[in-house]
Amino acid sequence: MESYTPKNILITGAAGFIASHVTNRLMRNHPGYKIVVLDKLDYCSNLNNLLPSRSSPNFKFVKGDIGSADLVNHLLVTESIDTIMHFAAQTHVDNSFGNSFEFTKNNIYGTHVLLEACKVAAGQIKRFIHVSTDEVYGETEEDAVVGNHEASQLLPTNPYSATKAGAEMLVMAYGRSYGLPVITTRGNNVYGPNQFPEKLIPKFILLAMKGLTLPIHGDGSNVRSYLYCEDVAEAFEVVLHRGEVGHVYNIGTKKERRVIDVARDICGLFNLDPETKIKFVENRPFNDQRYYLDDQKLKNLGWSERMTWEDGLRKTVDWYTKNPDWWGDVSGALVPHPRMLMMPGRVEQPLKSSESNGFPEKPNPEHMVVPHLKTSNSLVQKHTPYKFLIYGRTGWIGGLLGKLCEKDGIAYEYGRGRLEDRTQLLADLRSVKPTHVFNAAGITGRPNIDWCESHKTETIRANVAGVLTLADVCREHGLLLVNFATGCIFEYDAAHPQGSGIGFKEEDIPNFTGSFYSKTKAMVEELLKEYDNVCNLRIRMPISSDLKNPRNFIGKISRYDKVVNIPNSMTILD
């Protein structure tokens, strides 16, 4: 069988448990691979899991959601991705009984976004490895001596496994309909260092460390197969290089253990009496009795399990004993039914502050958003709460900014001066004494931008000279200026063909000159690059739930006689 060698790999969910071990192994064994990791840093993710990889020049971390089509398309193009290993998912079964819609959103919709991006990339992706679970098979009969093979029927029994089965159907369909080079894996339970303690083994270890009781769902007779994390990481390494496109591979073990026996083994390592430290609690709405896999197909590729249960559990206990605070406060996860952790992003783990234990704590000046400004001769109030000075009171954006300030209890005032009049702007600063300045003022034309074609002087005065004057006054007094700009400065070109999903980035040079309005907005953006105190926010075709507002694009387009059939981005203002 011909071996596959990737060049640029995108790994989703890489700050999670299994994916972080896979990422670190690939970086260690194949330092020439470029690996881009994408993770939204949900409660069960931790950037510290990726510490072994962060020093590599071929490693890149991107915080983001697989549900963002724009972000996924952008990464595939700009990073020249040829391989995707898709781990990102909501995985805790208990949580799926409490908020199954979140599982559908992450596990099915997120997978669909990735597949669609691969389709749009038109042959760029050479491997798409989809990570599924043994739970899609449903229960294995207690007396079965042969495990589920890859062609077995899928009979999921809980919301989590149902979403994973649904995602698998999409993967299979895209493989057949569009020829995507897909491979699917279905794995047994995994344990080892770095795992968030909502899962059984790390939860039991942390409870045992505290001398607390270990809660067991039901009577503890449920049987599970446990694989050590490094064995699983090696399995993915094998599938990546030797797996056959269009195939499914079980990642399993024949070594099964009852949940009650796992609890007893952990009690034994802490010299605890299992008779007093094990507590039986209410079972899940449905708890499969057994999952048993036939892993011969993967073994035929050259993989085999290396770690014994005894050694793996001892290594895991040793790691948690040495790293008790790896996850911070996890008391909410240690209860018998921790469904409250389903809130997305509830616990986002920061990097450790020291250079030796985390990513560098010094900010990269090239990526600073808010500059460090001199405040001598400043009119800004010092050591006071925020106070915003907003220009563009009569505009839609400016009016909404005021409402947001009122809602959040932020002091604000609207500017009275004209942007092109420096004296009036200085008077506003003296009167308001703001901490920040927002500019939503400018000329867009009435009733539309065609007005600007016959009023070029007025348009330049407001959109170029006025904005530059405000930026200069703000810099002189140590103030950050947030300037609301427009995305109407681009048009599709050879590098961004229509329908490709390739969007324009912040650093791209404006290329649309079809209106004088757009020319002035592109011109002022270029000139504002000389001001390190300005943050430009581009807006395109703003829409909101305020359907009565005449400037809402939803209302505007409903009144058009004709509509141009060209895809455009939109900005949601709610």
mmCIF file of C-alpha atoms in Angstrom, residues 349-552:
data_model
loop_
_atom_site.group_PDB
_atom_site.id
_atom_site.type_symbol
_atom_site.label_atom_id
_atom_site.label_comp_id
_atom_site.label_asym_id
_atom_site.label_seq_id
_atom_site.Cartn_x
_atom_site.Cartn_y
_atom_site.Cartn_z
ATOM 1 C CA GLN A 349 -8.215 28.094 30.190
ATOM 2 C CA PRO A 350 -5.554 30.791 29.831
ATOM 3 C CA LEU A 351 -1.931 30.078 29.119
ATOM 4 C CA LYS A 352 0.420 29.840 32.054
ATOM 5 C CA SER A 353 2.285 33.063 32.516
ATOM 6 C CA SER A 354 5.861 31.852 32.659
ATOM 7 C CA GLU A 355 7.890 31.283 29.491
ATOM 8 C CA SER A 356 8.818 27.792 30.622
ATOM 9 C CA ASN A 357 5.223 26.676 31.172
ATOM 10 C CA GLY A 358 3.273 28.470 28.456
ATOM 11 C CA PHE A 359 3.398 30.516 25.338
ATOM 12 C CA PRO A 360 5.446 33.738 25.645
ATOM 13 C CA GLU A 361 3.756 36.263 27.880
ATOM 14 C CA LYS A 362 5.200 39.249 26.009
ATOM 15 C CA PRO A 363 2.768 40.594 23.396
ATOM 16 C CA ASN A 364 3.831 40.695 19.769
ATOM 17 C CA PRO A 365 3.962 44.399 18.861
ATOM 18 C CA GLU A 366 3.077 43.583 15.263
ATOM 19 C CA HIS A 367 -0.279 42.218 16.377
ATOM 20 C CA MET A 368 -1.193 44.803 19.005
ATOM 21 C CA VAL A 369 -4.674 46.211 18.560
ATOM 22 C CA VAL A 370 -4.587 49.038 21.089
ATOM 23 C CA PRO A 371 -1.336 51.026 20.913
ATOM 24 C CA HIS A 372 0.571 52.405 23.847
ATOM 25 C CA LEU A 373 0.169 56.164 23.501
ATOM 26 C CA LYS A 374 1.848 59.125 25.109
ATOM 27 C CA THR A 375 -0.540 61.048 27.335
ATOM 28 C CA SER A 376 1.373 64.245 27.892
ATOM 29 C CA ASN A 377 -0.637 67.329 26.976
ATOM 30 C CA SER A 378 -3.678 65.048 27.051
ATOM 31 C CA LEU A 379 -7.239 66.159 27.574
ATOM 32 C CA VAL A 380 -8.221 62.651 28.667
ATOM 33 C CA GLN A 381 -9.597 62.046 32.141
ATOM 34 C CA LYS A 382 -7.216 59.863 34.149
ATOM 35 C CA HIS A 383 -8.162 57.011 36.491
ATOM 36 C CA THR A 384 -11.853 57.301 35.612
ATOM 37 C CA PRO A 385 -14.381 54.890 34.117
ATOM 38 C CA TYR A 386 -14.894 54.734 30.374
ATOM 39 C CA LYS A 387 -16.437 57.711 28.647
ATOM 40 C CA PHE A 388 -17.035 57.584 24.911
ATOM 41 C CA LEU A 389 -17.151 60.458 22.457
ATOM 42 C CA ILE A 390 -19.218 59.409 19.439
ATOM 43 C CA TYR A 391 -19.477 61.118 16.065
ATOM 44 C CA GLY A 392 -22.386 60.330 13.767
ATOM 45 C CA ARG A 393 -25.392 60.911 15.995
ATOM 46 C CA THR A 394 -27.928 61.021 13.174
ATOM 47 C CA GLY A 395 -26.576 57.913 11.487
ATOM 48 C CA TRP A 396 -27.754 54.365 12.058
ATOM 49 C CA ILE A 397 -24.440 53.107 13.462
ATOM 50 C CA GLY A 398 -23.877 56.186 15.610
ATOM 51 C CA GLY A 399 -27.377 55.969 17.033
ATOM 52 C CA LEU A 400 -26.936 52.293 17.874
ATOM 53 C CA LEU A 401 -23.640 53.015 19.626
ATOM 54 C CA GLY A 402 -25.434 55.419 21.943
ATOM 55 C CA LYS A 403 -28.102 52.840 22.725
ATOM 56 C CA LEU A 404 -25.446 50.230 23.494
ATOM 57 C CA CYS A 405 -23.722 52.626 25.880
ATOM 58 C CA GLU A 406 -27.003 53.288 27.674
ATOM 59 C CA LYS A 407 -27.695 49.574 27.919
ATOM 60 C CA ASP A 408 -24.247 48.815 29.370
ATOM 61 C CA GLY A 409 -24.116 51.864 31.638
ATOM 62 C CA ILE A 410 -21.206 53.508 29.796
ATOM 63 C CA ALA A 411 -21.045 57.297 29.896
ATOM 64 C CA TYR A 412 -21.034 58.870 26.445
ATOM 65 C CA GLU A 413 -21.689 62.074 24.544
ATOM 66 C CA TYR A 414 -22.112 62.819 20.886
ATOM 67 C CA GLY A 415 -19.605 65.128 19.228
ATOM 68 C CA ARG A 416 -20.871 68.530 18.134
ATOM 69 C CA GLY A 417 -17.980 69.573 15.901
ATOM 70 C CA ARG A 418 -17.612 68.970 12.188
ATOM 71 C CA LEU A 419 -14.894 66.459 11.425
ATOM 72 C CA GLU A 420 -12.974 68.766 9.095
ATOM 73 C CA ASP A 421 -12.862 71.578 11.706
ATOM 74 C CA ARG A 422 -9.920 70.962 14.045
ATOM 75 C CA THR A 423 -10.926 73.760 16.409
ATOM 76 C CA GLN A 424 -14.380 72.282 16.915
ATOM 77 C CA LEU A 425 -12.941 68.815 17.522
ATOM 78 C CA LEU A 426 -10.582 70.172 20.184
ATOM 79 C CA ALA A 427 -13.531 71.880 21.841
ATOM 80 C CA ASP A 428 -15.348 68.532 21.962
ATOM 81 C CA LEU A 429 -12.369 66.887 23.676
ATOM 82 C CA ARG A 430 -12.145 69.640 26.277
ATOM 83 C CA SER A 431 -15.849 69.463 26.984
ATOM 84 C CA VAL A 432 -16.350 65.686 27.051
ATOM 85 C CA LYS A 433 -12.922 64.507 28.287
ATOM 86 C CA PRO A 434 -13.396 61.065 26.696
ATOM 87 C CA THR A 435 -11.403 57.892 27.215
ATOM 88 C CA HIS A 436 -12.212 56.644 23.691
ATOM 89 C CA VAL A 437 -13.485 58.167 20.456
ATOM 90 C CA PHE A 438 -15.782 56.456 17.941
ATOM 91 C CA ASN A 439 -16.383 57.778 14.457
ATOM 92 C CA ALA A 440 -19.491 56.650 12.603
ATOM 93 C CA ALA A 441 -19.853 59.920 10.700
ATOM 94 C CA GLY A 442 -19.343 60.381 6.988
ATOM 95 C CA ILE A 443 -21.117 60.968 3.705
ATOM 96 C CA THR A 444 -22.788 58.006 2.039
ATOM 97 C CA GLY A 445 -25.106 60.045 -0.166
ATOM 98 C CA ARG A 446 -28.828 60.640 -0.206
ATOM 99 C CA PRO A 447 -30.816 58.789 -1.357
ATOM 100 C CA ASN A 448 -27.824 56.605 -2.336
ATOM 101 C CA ILE A 449 -24.112 56.780 -3.108
ATOM 102 C CA ASP A 450 -24.795 58.129 -6.597
ATOM 103 C CA TRP A 451 -25.164 61.521 -4.876
ATOM 104 C CA CYS A 452 -21.422 61.482 -4.204
ATOM 105 C CA GLU A 453 -20.673 61.486 -7.944
ATOM 106 C CA SER A 454 -22.020 65.029 -8.258
ATOM 107 C CA HIS A 455 -20.830 66.232 -4.846
ATOM 108 C CA LYS A 456 -17.211 65.143 -4.843
ATOM 109 C CA THR A 457 -15.861 68.090 -2.854
ATOM 110 C CA GLU A 458 -18.293 67.538 0.014
ATOM 111 C CA THR A 459 -17.579 63.811 -0.038
ATOM 112 C CA ILE A 460 -13.794 64.280 0.147
ATOM 113 C CA ARG A 461 -14.140 66.912 2.856
ATOM 114 C CA ALA A 462 -16.062 64.572 5.171
ATOM 115 C CA ASN A 463 -14.805 61.093 4.258
ATOM 116 C CA VAL A 464 -11.121 61.902 3.830
ATOM 117 C CA ALA A 465 -10.102 65.267 5.286
ATOM 118 C CA GLY A 466 -12.519 65.035 8.202
ATOM 119 C CA VAL A 467 -11.528 61.518 9.273
ATOM 120 C CA LEU A 468 -7.819 62.360 8.995
ATOM 121 C CA THR A 469 -8.292 65.471 11.106
ATOM 122 C CA LEU A 470 -10.095 63.494 13.802
ATOM 123 C CA ALA A 471 -7.384 60.809 13.770
ATOM 124 C CA ASP A 472 -4.676 63.440 14.103
ATOM 125 C CA VAL A 473 -6.404 65.224 16.983
ATOM 126 C CA CYS A 474 -6.930 61.924 18.794
ATOM 127 C CA ARG A 475 -3.294 60.884 18.380
ATOM 128 C CA GLU A 476 -2.127 64.262 19.652
ATOM 129 C CA HIS A 477 -4.049 63.648 22.875
ATOM 130 C CA GLY A 478 -3.333 59.955 23.372
ATOM 131 C CA LEU A 479 -6.774 58.711 22.352
ATOM 132 C CA LEU A 480 -7.734 55.549 20.526
ATOM 133 C CA LEU A 481 -10.038 56.211 17.568
ATOM 134 C CA VAL A 482 -12.366 53.447 16.428
ATOM 135 C CA ASN A 483 -13.350 54.338 12.875
ATOM 136 C CA PHE A 484 -16.293 52.618 11.218
ATOM 137 C CA ALA A 485 -15.345 51.998 7.599
ATOM 138 C CA THR A 486 -16.888 50.040 4.729
ATOM 139 C CA GLY A 487 -16.269 46.809 2.894
ATOM 140 C CA CYS A 488 -17.500 48.433 -0.311
ATOM 141 C CA ILE A 489 -13.912 48.831 -1.504
ATOM 142 C CA PHE A 490 -13.463 45.361 -3.004
ATOM 143 C CA GLU A 491 -14.741 43.451 -6.015
ATOM 144 C CA TYR A 492 -14.193 39.873 -7.156
ATOM 145 C CA ASP A 493 -10.936 39.350 -9.052
ATOM 146 C CA ALA A 494 -8.649 36.536 -10.199
ATOM 147 C CA ALA A 495 -7.371 35.944 -6.666
ATOM 148 C CA HIS A 496 -10.904 36.090 -5.215
ATOM 149 C CA PRO A 497 -13.211 34.522 -7.834
ATOM 150 C CA GLN A 498 -16.955 34.613 -7.273
ATOM 151 C CA GLY A 499 -18.233 31.443 -5.622
ATOM 152 C CA SER A 500 -14.796 30.370 -4.405
ATOM 153 C CA GLY A 501 -15.427 31.227 -0.769
ATOM 154 C CA ILE A 502 -12.138 33.151 -0.694
ATOM 155 C CA GLY A 503 -12.764 36.420 1.112
ATOM 156 C CA PHE A 504 -10.790 39.629 1.247
ATOM 157 C CA LYS A 505 -8.557 40.036 4.297
ATOM 158 C CA GLU A 506 -7.882 43.152 6.318
ATOM 159 C CA GLU A 507 -4.500 43.710 4.675
ATOM 160 C CA ASP A 508 -5.715 43.320 1.081
ATOM 161 C CA ILE A 509 -5.434 46.383 -1.162
ATOM 162 C CA PRO A 510 -8.816 47.877 -2.194
ATOM 163 C CA ASN A 511 -9.569 47.158 -5.852
ATOM 164 C CA PHE A 512 -13.053 48.595 -6.428
ATOM 165 C CA THR A 513 -13.183 51.981 -8.145
ATOM 166 C CA GLY A 514 -16.723 51.839 -9.472
ATOM 167 C CA SER A 515 -17.999 54.707 -7.309
ATOM 168 C CA PHE A 516 -16.514 57.933 -6.004
ATOM 169 C CA TYR A 517 -17.755 57.072 -2.522
ATOM 170 C CA SER A 518 -15.714 53.852 -2.542
ATOM 171 C CA LYS A 519 -12.668 55.718 -3.825
ATOM 172 C CA THR A 520 -12.756 58.110 -0.861
ATOM 173 C CA LYS A 521 -13.173 55.269 1.651
ATOM 174 C CA ALA A 522 -10.252 53.343 0.152
ATOM 175 C CA MET A 523 -8.159 56.512 0.047
ATOM 176 C CA VAL A 524 -8.678 57.358 3.717
ATOM 177 C CA GLU A 525 -7.924 53.766 4.803
ATOM 178 C CA GLU A 526 -4.549 53.951 3.087
ATOM 179 C CA LEU A 527 -3.750 57.302 4.716
ATOM 180 C CA LEU A 528 -4.893 56.116 8.155
ATOM 181 C CA LYS A 529 -2.157 53.478 8.120
ATOM 182 C CA GLU A 530 0.173 56.268 9.250
ATOM 183 C CA TYR A 531 -1.801 56.579 12.504
ATOM 184 C CA ASP A 532 -1.069 53.904 15.109
ATOM 185 C CA ASN A 533 -4.010 55.019 17.247
ATOM 186 C CA VAL A 534 -6.735 54.109 14.730
ATOM 187 C CA CYS A 535 -8.687 50.860 14.545
ATOM 188 C CA ASN A 536 -10.748 50.498 11.362
ATOM 189 C CA LEU A 537 -13.886 48.352 11.495
ATOM 190 C CA ARG A 538 -15.283 47.539 8.060
ATOM 191 C CA ILE A 539 -19.037 47.095 7.719
ATOM 192 C CA ARG A 540 -20.796 45.642 4.687
ATOM 193 C CA MET A 541 -24.534 45.768 3.937
ATOM 194 C CA PRO A 542 -25.672 46.176 7.584
ATOM 195 C CA ILE A 543 -28.789 44.314 8.677
ATOM 196 C CA SER A 544 -30.615 44.049 11.992
ATOM 197 C CA SER A 545 -33.896 42.943 13.525
ATOM 198 C CA ASP A 546 -35.099 46.560 13.358
ATOM 199 C CA LEU A 547 -37.069 46.053 10.161
ATOM 200 C CA LYS A 548 -38.671 49.492 10.384
ATOM 201 C CA ASN A 549 -35.350 51.271 9.992
ATOM 202 C CA PRO A 550 -35.142 52.542 6.386
ATOM 203 C CA ARG A 551 -31.370 51.966 6.355
ATOM 204 C CA ASN A 552 -31.684 48.290 7.198
#
